[in-house]
Coordinates of C-alpha atoms and ligand atoms in Angstrom, one line a residue:
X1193 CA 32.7 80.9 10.0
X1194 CA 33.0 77.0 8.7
X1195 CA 34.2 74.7 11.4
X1196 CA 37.5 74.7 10.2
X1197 CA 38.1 78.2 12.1
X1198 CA 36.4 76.9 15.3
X1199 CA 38.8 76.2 18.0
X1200 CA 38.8 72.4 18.9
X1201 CA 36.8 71.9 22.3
X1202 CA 38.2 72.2 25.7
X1203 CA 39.1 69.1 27.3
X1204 CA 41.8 65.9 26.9
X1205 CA 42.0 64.8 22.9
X1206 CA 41.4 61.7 22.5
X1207 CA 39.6 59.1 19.8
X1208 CA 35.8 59.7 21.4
X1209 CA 35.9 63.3 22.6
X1210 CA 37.4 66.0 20.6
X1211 CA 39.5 66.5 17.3
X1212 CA 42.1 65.0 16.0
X1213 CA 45.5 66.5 14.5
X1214 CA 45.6 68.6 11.7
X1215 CA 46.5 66.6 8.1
X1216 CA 48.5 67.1 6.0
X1217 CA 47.1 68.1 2.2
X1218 CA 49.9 67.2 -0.6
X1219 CA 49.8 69.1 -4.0
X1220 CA 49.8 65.9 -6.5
X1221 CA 52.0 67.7 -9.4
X1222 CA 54.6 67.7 -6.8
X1223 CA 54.2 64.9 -4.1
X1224 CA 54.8 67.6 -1.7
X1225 CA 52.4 68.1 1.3
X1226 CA 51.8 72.2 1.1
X1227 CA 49.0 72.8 3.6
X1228 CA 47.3 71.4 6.2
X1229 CA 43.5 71.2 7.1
X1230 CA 41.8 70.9 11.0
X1231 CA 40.7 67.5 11.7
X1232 CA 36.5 67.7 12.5
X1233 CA 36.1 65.3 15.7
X1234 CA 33.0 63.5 17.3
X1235 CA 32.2 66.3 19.2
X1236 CA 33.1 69.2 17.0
X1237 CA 30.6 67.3 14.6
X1238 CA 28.1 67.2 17.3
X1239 CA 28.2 71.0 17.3
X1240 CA 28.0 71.5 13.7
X1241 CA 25.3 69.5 13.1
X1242 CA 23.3 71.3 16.8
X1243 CA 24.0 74.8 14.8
X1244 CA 22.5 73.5 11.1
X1245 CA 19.5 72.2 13.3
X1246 CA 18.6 75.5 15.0
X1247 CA 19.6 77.5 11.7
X1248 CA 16.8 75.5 9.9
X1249 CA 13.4 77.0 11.0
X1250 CA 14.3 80.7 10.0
X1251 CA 16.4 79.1 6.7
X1252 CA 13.1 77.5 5.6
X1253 CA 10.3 79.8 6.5
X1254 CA 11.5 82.6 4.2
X1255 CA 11.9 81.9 0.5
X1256 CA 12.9 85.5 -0.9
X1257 CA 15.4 85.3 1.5
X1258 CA 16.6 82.3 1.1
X1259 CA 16.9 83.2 -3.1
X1260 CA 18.8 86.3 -2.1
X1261 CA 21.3 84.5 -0.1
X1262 CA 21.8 82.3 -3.0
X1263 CA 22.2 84.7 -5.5
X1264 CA 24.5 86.5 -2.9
X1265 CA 26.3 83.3 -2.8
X1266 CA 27.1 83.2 -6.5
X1267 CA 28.3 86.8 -6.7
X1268 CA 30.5 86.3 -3.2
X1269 CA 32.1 82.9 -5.3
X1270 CA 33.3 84.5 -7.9
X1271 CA 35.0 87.4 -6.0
X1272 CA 37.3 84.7 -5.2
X1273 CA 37.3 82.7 -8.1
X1274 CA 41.1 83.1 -8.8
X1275 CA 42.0 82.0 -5.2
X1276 CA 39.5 79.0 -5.4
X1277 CA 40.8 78.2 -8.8
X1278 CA 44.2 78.3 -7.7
X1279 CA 43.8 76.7 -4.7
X1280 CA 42.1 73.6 -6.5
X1281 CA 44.7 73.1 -8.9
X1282 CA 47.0 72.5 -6.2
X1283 CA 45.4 70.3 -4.0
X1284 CA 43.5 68.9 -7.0
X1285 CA 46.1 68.5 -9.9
X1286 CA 43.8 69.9 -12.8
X1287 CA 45.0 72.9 -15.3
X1288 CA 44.0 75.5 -14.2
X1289 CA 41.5 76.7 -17.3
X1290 CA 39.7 73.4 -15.6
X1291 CA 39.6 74.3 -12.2
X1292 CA 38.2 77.9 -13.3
X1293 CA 35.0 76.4 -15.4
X1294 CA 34.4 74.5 -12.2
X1295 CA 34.2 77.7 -10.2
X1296 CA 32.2 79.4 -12.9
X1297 CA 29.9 76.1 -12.7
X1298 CA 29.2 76.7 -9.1
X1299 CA 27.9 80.0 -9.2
X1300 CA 26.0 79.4 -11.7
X1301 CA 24.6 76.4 -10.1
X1302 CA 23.8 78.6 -7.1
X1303 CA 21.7 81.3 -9.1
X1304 CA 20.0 78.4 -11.0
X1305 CA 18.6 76.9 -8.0
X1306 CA 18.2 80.5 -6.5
X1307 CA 15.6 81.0 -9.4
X1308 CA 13.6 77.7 -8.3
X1309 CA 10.6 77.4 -6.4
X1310 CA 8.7 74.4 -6.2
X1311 CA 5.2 74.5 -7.3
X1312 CA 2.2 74.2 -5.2
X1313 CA -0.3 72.0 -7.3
X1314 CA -4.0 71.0 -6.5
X1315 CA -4.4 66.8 -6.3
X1316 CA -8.1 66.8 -5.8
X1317 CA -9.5 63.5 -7.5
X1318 CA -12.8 65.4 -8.3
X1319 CA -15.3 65.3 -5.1
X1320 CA -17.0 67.9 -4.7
X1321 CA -16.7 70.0 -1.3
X1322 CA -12.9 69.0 -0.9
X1323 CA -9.7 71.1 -1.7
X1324 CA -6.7 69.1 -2.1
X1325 CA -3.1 71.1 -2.3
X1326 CA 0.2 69.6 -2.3
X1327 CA 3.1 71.7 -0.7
X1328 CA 6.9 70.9 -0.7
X1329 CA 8.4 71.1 2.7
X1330 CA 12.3 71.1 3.4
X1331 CA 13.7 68.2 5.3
X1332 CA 16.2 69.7 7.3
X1333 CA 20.2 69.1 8.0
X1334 CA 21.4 67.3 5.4
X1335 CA 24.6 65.6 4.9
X1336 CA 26.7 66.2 1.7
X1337 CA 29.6 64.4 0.6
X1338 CA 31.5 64.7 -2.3
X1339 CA 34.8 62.9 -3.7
X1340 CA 38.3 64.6 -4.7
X1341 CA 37.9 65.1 -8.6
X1342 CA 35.6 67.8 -8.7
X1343 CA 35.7 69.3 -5.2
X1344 CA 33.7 72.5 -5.8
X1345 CA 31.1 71.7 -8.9
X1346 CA 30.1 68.9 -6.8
X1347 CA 29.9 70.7 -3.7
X1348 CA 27.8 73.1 -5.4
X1349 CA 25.4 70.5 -7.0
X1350 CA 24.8 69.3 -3.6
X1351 CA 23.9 72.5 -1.6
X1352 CA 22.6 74.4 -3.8
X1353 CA 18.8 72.4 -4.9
X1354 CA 19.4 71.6 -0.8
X1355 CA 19.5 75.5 0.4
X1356 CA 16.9 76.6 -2.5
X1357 CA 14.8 73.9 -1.2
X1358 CA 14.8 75.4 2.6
X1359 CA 17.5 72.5 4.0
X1360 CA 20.4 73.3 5.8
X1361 CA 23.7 71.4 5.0
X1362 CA 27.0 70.2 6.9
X1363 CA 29.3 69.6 3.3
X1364 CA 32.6 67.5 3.4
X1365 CA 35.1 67.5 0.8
X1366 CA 37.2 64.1 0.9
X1367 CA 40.8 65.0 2.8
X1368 CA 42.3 64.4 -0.4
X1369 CA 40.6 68.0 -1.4
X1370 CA 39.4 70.1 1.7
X1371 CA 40.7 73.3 0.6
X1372 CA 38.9 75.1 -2.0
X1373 CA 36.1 73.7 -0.2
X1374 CA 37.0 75.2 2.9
X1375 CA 37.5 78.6 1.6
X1376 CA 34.2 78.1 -0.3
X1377 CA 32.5 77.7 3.5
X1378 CA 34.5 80.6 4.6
X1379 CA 33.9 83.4 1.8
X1380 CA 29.7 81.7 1.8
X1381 CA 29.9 82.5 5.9
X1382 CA 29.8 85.9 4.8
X1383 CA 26.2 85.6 2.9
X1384 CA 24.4 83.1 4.7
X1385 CA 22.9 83.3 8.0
X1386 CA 25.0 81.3 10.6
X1387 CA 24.6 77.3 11.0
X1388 CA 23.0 77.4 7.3
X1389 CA 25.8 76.1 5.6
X1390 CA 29.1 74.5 7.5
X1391 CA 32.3 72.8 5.4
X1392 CA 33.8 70.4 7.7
X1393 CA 37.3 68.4 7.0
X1394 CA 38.8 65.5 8.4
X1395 CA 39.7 61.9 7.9
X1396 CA 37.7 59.5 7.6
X1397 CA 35.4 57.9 9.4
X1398 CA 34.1 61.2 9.3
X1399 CA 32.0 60.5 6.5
X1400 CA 30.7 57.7 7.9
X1401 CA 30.1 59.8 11.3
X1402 CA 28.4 62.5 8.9
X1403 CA 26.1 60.1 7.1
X1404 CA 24.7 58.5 10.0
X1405 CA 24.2 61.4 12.7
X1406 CA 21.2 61.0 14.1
X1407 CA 20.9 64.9 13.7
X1408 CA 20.9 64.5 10.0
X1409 CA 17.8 64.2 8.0
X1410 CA 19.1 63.5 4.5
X1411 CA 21.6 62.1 2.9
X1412 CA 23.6 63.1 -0.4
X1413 CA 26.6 61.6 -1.7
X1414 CA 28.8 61.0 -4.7
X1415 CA 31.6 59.0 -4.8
X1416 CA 32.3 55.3 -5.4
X1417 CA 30.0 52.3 -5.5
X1418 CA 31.6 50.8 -2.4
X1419 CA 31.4 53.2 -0.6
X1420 CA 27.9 54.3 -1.8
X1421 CA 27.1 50.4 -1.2
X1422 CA 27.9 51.6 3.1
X1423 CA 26.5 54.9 2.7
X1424 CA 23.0 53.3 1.4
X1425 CA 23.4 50.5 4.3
X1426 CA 23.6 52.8 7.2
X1427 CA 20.8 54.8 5.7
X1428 CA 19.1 52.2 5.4
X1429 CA 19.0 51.1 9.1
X1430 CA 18.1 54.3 9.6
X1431 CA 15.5 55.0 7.1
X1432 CA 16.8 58.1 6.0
X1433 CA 16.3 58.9 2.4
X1434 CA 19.5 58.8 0.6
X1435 CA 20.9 60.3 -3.0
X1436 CA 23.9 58.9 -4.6
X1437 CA 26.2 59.8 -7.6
X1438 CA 28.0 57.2 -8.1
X1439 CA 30.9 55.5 -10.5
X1440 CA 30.9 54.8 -14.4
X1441 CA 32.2 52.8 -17.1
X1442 CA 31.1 55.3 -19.9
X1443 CA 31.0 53.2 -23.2
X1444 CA 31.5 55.6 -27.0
X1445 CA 30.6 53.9 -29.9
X1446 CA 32.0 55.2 -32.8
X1447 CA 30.1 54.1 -35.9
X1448 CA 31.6 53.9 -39.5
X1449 CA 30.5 57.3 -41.0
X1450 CA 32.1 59.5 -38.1
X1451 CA 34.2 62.6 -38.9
X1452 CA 37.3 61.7 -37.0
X1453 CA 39.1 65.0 -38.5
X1454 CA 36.4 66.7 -37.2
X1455 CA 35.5 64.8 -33.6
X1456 CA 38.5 62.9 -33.0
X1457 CA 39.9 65.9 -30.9
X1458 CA 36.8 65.9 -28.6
X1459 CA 36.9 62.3 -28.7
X1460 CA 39.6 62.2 -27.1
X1461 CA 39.1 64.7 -24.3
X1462 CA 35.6 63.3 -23.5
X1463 CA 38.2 60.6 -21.8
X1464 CA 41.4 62.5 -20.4
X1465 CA 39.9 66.0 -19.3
X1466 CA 40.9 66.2 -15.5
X1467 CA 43.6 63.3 -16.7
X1468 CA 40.7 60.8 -16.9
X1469 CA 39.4 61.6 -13.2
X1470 CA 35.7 61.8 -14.1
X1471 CA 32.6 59.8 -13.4
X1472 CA 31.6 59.9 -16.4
X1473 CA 34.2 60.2 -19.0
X1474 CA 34.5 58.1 -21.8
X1475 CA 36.5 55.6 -20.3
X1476 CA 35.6 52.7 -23.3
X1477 CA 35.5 53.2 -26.8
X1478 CA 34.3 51.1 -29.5
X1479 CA 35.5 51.0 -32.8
X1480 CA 34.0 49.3 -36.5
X1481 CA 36.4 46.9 -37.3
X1482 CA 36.8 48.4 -40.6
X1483 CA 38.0 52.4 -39.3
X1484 CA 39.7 50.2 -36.0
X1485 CA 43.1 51.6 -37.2
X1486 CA 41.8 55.0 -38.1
X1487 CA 40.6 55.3 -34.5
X1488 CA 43.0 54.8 -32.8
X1489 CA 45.9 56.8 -34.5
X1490 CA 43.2 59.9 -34.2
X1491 CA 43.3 59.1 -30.0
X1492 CA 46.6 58.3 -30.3
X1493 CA 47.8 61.5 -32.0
X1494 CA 46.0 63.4 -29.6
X1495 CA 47.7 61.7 -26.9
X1496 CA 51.2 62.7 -28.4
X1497 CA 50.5 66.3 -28.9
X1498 CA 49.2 66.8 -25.3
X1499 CA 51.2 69.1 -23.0
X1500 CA 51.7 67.6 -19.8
X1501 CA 52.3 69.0 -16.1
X1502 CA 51.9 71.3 -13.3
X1503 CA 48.1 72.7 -13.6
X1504 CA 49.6 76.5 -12.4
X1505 CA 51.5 76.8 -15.5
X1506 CA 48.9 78.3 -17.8
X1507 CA 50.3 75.8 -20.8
X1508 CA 49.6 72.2 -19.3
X1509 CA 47.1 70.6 -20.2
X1510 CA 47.2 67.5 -18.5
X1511 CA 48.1 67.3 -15.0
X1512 CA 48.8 64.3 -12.4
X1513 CA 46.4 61.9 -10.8
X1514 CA 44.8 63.2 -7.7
X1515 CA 46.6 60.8 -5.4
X1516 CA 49.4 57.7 -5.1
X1517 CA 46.8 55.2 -4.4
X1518 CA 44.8 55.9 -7.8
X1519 CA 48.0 56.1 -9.6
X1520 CA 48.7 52.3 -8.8
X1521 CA 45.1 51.5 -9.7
X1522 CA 45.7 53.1 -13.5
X1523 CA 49.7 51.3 -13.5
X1524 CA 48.0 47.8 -12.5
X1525 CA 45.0 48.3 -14.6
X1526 CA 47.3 48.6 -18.0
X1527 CA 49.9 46.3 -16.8
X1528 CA 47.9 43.3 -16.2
X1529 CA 45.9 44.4 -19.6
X1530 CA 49.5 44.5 -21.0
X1531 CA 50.3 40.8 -19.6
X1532 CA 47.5 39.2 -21.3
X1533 CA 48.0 40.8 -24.9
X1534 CA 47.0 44.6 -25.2
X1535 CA 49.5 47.2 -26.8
X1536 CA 50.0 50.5 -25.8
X1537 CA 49.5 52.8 -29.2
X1538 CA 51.1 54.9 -27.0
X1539 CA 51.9 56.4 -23.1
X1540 CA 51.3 52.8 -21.0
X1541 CA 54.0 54.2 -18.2
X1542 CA 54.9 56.6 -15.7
X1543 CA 56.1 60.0 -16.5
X1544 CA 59.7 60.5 -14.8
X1545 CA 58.9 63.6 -12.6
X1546 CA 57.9 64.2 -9.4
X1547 CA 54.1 63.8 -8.4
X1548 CA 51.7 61.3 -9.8
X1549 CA 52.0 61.8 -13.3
X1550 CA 51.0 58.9 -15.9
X1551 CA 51.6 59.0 -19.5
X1552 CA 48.4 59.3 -21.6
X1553 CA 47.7 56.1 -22.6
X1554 CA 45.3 54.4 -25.7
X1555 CA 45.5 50.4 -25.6
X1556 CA 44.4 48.4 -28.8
X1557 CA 44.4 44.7 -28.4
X1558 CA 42.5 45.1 -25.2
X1559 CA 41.4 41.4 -23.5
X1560 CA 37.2 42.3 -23.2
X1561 CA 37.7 40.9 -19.8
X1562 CA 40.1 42.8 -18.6
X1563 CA 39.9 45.1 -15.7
X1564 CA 41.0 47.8 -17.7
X1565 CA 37.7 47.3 -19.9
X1566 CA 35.0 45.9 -17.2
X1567 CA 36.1 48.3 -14.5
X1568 CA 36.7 52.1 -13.9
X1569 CA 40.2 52.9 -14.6
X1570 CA 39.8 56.6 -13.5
X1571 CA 42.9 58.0 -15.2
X1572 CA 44.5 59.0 -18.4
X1573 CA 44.0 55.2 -20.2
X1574 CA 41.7 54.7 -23.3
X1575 CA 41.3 50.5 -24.0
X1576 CA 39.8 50.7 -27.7
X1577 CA 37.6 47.7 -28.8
X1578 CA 36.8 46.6 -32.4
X1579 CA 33.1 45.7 -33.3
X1580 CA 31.7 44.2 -36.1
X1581 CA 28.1 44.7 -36.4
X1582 CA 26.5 47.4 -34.3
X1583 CA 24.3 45.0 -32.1
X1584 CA 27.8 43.3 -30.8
X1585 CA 28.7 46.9 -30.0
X1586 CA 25.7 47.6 -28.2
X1587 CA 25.5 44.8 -26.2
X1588 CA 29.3 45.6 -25.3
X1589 CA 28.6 48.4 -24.4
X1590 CA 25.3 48.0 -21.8
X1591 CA 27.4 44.7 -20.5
X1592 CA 28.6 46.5 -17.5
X1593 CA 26.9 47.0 -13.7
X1594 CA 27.9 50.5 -14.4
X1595 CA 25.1 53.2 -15.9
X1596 CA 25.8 56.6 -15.7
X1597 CA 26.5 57.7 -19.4
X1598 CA 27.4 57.0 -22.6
X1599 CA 27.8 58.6 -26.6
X1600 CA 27.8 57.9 -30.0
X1601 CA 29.8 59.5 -33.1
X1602 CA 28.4 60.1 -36.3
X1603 CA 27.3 61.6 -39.1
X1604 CA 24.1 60.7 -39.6
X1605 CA 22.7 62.1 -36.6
X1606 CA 19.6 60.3 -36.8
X1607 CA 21.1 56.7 -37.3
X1608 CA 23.4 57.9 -34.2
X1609 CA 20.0 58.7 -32.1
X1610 CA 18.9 55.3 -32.7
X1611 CA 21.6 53.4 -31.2
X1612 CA 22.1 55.8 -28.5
X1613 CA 18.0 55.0 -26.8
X1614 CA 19.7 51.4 -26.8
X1615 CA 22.3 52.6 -24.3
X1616 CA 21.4 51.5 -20.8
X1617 CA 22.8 54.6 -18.8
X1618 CA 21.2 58.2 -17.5
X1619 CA 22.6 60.7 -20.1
X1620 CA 23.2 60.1 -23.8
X1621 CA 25.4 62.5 -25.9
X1622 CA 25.7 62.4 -30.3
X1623 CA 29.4 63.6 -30.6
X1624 CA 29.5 64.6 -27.3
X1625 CA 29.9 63.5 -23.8
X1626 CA 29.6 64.6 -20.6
X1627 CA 28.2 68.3 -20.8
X1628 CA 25.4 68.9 -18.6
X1629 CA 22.4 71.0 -18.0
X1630 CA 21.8 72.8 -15.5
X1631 CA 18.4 72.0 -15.8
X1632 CA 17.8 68.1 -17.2
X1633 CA 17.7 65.1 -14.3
X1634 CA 21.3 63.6 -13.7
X1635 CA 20.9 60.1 -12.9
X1636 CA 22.7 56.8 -13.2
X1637 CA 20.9 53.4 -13.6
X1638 CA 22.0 50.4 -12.1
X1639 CA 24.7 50.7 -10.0
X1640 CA 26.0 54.4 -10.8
X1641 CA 23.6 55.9 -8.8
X1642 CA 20.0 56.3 -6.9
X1643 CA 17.7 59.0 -6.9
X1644 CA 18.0 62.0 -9.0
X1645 CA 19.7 65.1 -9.3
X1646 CA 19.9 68.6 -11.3
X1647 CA 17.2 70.6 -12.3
X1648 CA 13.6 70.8 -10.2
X1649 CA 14.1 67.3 -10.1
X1650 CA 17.5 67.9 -7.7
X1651 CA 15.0 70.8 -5.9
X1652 CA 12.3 68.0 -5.6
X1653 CA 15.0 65.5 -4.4
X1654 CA 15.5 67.8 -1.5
X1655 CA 11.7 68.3 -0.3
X1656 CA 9.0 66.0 1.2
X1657 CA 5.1 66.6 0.3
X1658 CA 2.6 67.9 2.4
X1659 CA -1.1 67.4 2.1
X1660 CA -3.5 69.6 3.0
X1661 CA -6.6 68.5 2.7
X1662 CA -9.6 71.7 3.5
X1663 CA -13.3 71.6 3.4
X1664 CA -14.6 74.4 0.7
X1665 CA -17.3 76.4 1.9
Ligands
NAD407 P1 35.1 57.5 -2.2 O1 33.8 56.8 -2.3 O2 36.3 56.9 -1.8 O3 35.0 58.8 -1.3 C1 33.9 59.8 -1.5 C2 33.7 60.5 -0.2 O4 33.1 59.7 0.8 C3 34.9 61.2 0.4 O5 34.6 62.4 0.9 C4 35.2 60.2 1.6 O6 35.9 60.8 2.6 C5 33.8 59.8 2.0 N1 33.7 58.5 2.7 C6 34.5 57.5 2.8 N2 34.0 56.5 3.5 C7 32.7 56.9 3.9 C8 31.6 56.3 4.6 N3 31.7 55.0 5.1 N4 30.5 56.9 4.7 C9 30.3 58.2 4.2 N5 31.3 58.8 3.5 C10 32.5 58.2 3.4 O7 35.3 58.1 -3.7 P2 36.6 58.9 -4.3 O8 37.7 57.9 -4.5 O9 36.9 60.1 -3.4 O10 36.0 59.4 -5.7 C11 36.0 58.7 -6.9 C12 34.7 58.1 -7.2 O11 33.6 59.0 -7.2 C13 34.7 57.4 -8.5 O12 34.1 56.2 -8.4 C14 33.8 58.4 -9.4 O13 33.2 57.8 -10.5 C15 32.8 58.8 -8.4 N6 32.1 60.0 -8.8 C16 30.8 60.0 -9.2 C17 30.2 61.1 -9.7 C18 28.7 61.1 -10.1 O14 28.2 62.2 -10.2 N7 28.1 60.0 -10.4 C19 30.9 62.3 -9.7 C20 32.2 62.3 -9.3 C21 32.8 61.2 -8.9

């Protein structure tokens, strides 16, 4: 069973020694809290990470196993795929056709990587009398921790290359989010051998407590830069590797020959699916000054037709912000773009109902230096910036300390190609943005990310090499 079903330790509570109270999770197309979720402690983490230690020599030494259980895990995730779906719409906000493709994302996550094995190479340099191999050896605990927009799909792109690869994990969702994730540990606890896998929920610091156990091997996180910036610190004193999937400013360059009829649509959900609440959503878009207008009444259109509210009802399309706090960061972001000259096409307030709903939002007129622009609004507001020749646009566009992605929209797919290798960022899309592969290397340069993830690469990112060096006979 996850930790979450453990009974808090015997003993007085206190700060030091045991857990603290249960919180409270609040269902953001409401404002309402609606469930509650156990509070991991110091010592109830102690445990957890004990039991992922001693799970890890049997976890590693057998990989058929090990791809069973994984495939085992997929099948056991989607015999609760309306429950988890369900349940992440209402601690999550998104509509519900959303929260299913993430569920049907982690299994299939979990079979890819069940399908994996790393490959045993020979790295002889030629001498004769010498065999050189390389193996891949698993690490052992690691610590996974993932950020409230897409609880499950990034829980899954954390354990499973880290369970394929012969690790054992402790995974914690943020408190915004703990409970799709918690069921996830649950219905898994049924497939996986005991200690292999653990979901543990709390308040912070227990991230910080998670990262830097000195019974942790590894670390793998996604969330924001500043808190990335501590996560790589502490692993740094500790000289523990570290992965991190961090933030983005996503820049789309729309050239003059694009089919907005055609693209405009996708245009515009490459920047409000999940209501804007993704790393890597278009969250800037670029515009020739000549088709400026044309742009932005296809956005803008979009933005009038959308259907807007509670992610249960089957019909919504765009649900609330996760959370109060990010709410005021998307109000002050257009407000203070508003004070110094920018114009809402449309949306640029509040919606008057309960929760944390905000308006969907495209601003023309957009200061370049305005937070709105240089920073990551993470919400359902679309700045749109005119350009005049393409290298202007460019250079807009790779102006940022943000690299995770970026796109360009075209019809001359070849032109389009050409100004997307100029994109400094770790995934490129022509008339896209933001699908993935299962298999390519997800990575962000500068300072969206270190290390890499997805595919063998993610497998590799979870393995150290071993040596063997043996005298041939
Ligand atoms: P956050 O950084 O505030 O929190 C992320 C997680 O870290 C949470 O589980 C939190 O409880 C935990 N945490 C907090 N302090 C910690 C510490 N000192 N040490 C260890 N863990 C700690 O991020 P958020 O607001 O939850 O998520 C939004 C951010 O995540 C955005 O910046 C978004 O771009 C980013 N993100 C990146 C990717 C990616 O793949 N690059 C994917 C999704 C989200």
């Amino acid at each position: 069973m996850g930790t979450h079903d453990l009974q808090a330790p015997a003993g007085p509570k206190g700060p030091d020694s045991s857990e603290g109270e249960p919180f409270t999770v609040v269902n953001p197309a409401t404002g309402e809290p609606f469930a509650e979720a156990a509070d991991c402690g110091p010592a109830e983490l102690d445990a957890v990470v004990a039991r992922a230690r001693a799970a890890w020599p049997a976890w590693r030494s057998d990989p058929a196993a090990r791809s069973a259980a994984l495939s085992a895990a997929a099948d056991a995730a989607e015999t609760v795929a309306d429950d988890l779906a369900v349940l992440l719409t209402r601690e999550q906000g998104k509509p519900l056709a959303e929260a299913r493709s993430e569920v049907s994302r982690l299994a299939a996550r979990l079979r890819y990587f069940a399908a994996l094995v790393p490959r045993t190479r020979d790295v002889g340099d030629g001498r004769a009398g010498v065999r050189s191999q390389l193996r891949w050896q698993s690490v052992g605990p690691v610590a996974a921790i993932v950020p409230w927009n897409f609880p499950l799909q990034l829980a899954s792109s954390k354990i499973a290359p880290a369970l394929a690869a012969g690790n054992t994990v402790v995974l914690k969702p943020s408190p915004l989010t703990p409970l799709a994730t918690r069921l996830l540990g649950n219905v898994l606890s049924g497939v996986l051998p005991p200690g292999v896998l653990t979901v543990v929920t709390g308040r912070d610091p227990l991230g910080a407590r998670l990262a830097t156990h000195p019974g942790i091997r590894q670390v793998t996180f996604t969330g924001s830069v500043a808190t990335g910036r501590l996560v790589a610190e502490a692993a740094a004193a500790q000289l523990r590797p570290v992965t991190l999937e961090l933030g983005g400013n996503d820049a789309a360059i729309v050239l003059d020959d694009v089919d907005l009829d055609a693209l405009g649509p996708r245009l515009f959900w490459s920047a409000f699916r999940n209501c804007g609440q993704v790393c890597m959503a278009v969250k800037r878009v670029y515009a020739p000054a000549g088709r400026y207008a044309e742009v932005v009444e296809a956005l803008a259109e979009q933005a009038r037709s959308v259907v807007i509210g509670d992610g249960l009802d089957e019909a919504t399309q765009l649900g609330p912000l996760n959370n109060p706090q990010q709410l005021g960061i998307v109000e002050r972001f257009v407000d203070e773009a508003v004070a110094r000259g920018a114009k809402p096409a449309v949306g640029g307030h509040r919606v008057d109902r309960p929760g944390y709903f905000y308006a969907p939002t495209v601003l023309t007129d957009v200061p370049p230096d305005s937070a709105v622009v240089t920073e990551e609004q993470f919400g359902p507001v679309l700045p749109v910036l005119p350009y005049d020749d393409l290298d202007e646009a460019v250079a807009a566009a790779n102006a940022t300390e943000y690299g995770l992605g970026g796109s360009v929209w075209g019809t001359d797919l070849d032109r389009a190609e050409a100004v997307a290798e100029r994109l400094e960022c770790g995934t490129v899309w022509l008339n896209h943005h933001a699908e993935l592969s299962l298999a390519q290397p997800f990575a962000g340069t500068k300072d969206s990310g270190l290390g890499v993830a997805g595919g063998p690469w993610g497998l590799y990112g979870n393995l150290r090499p071993l040596v063997v060096h043996r005298p041939e006979r």
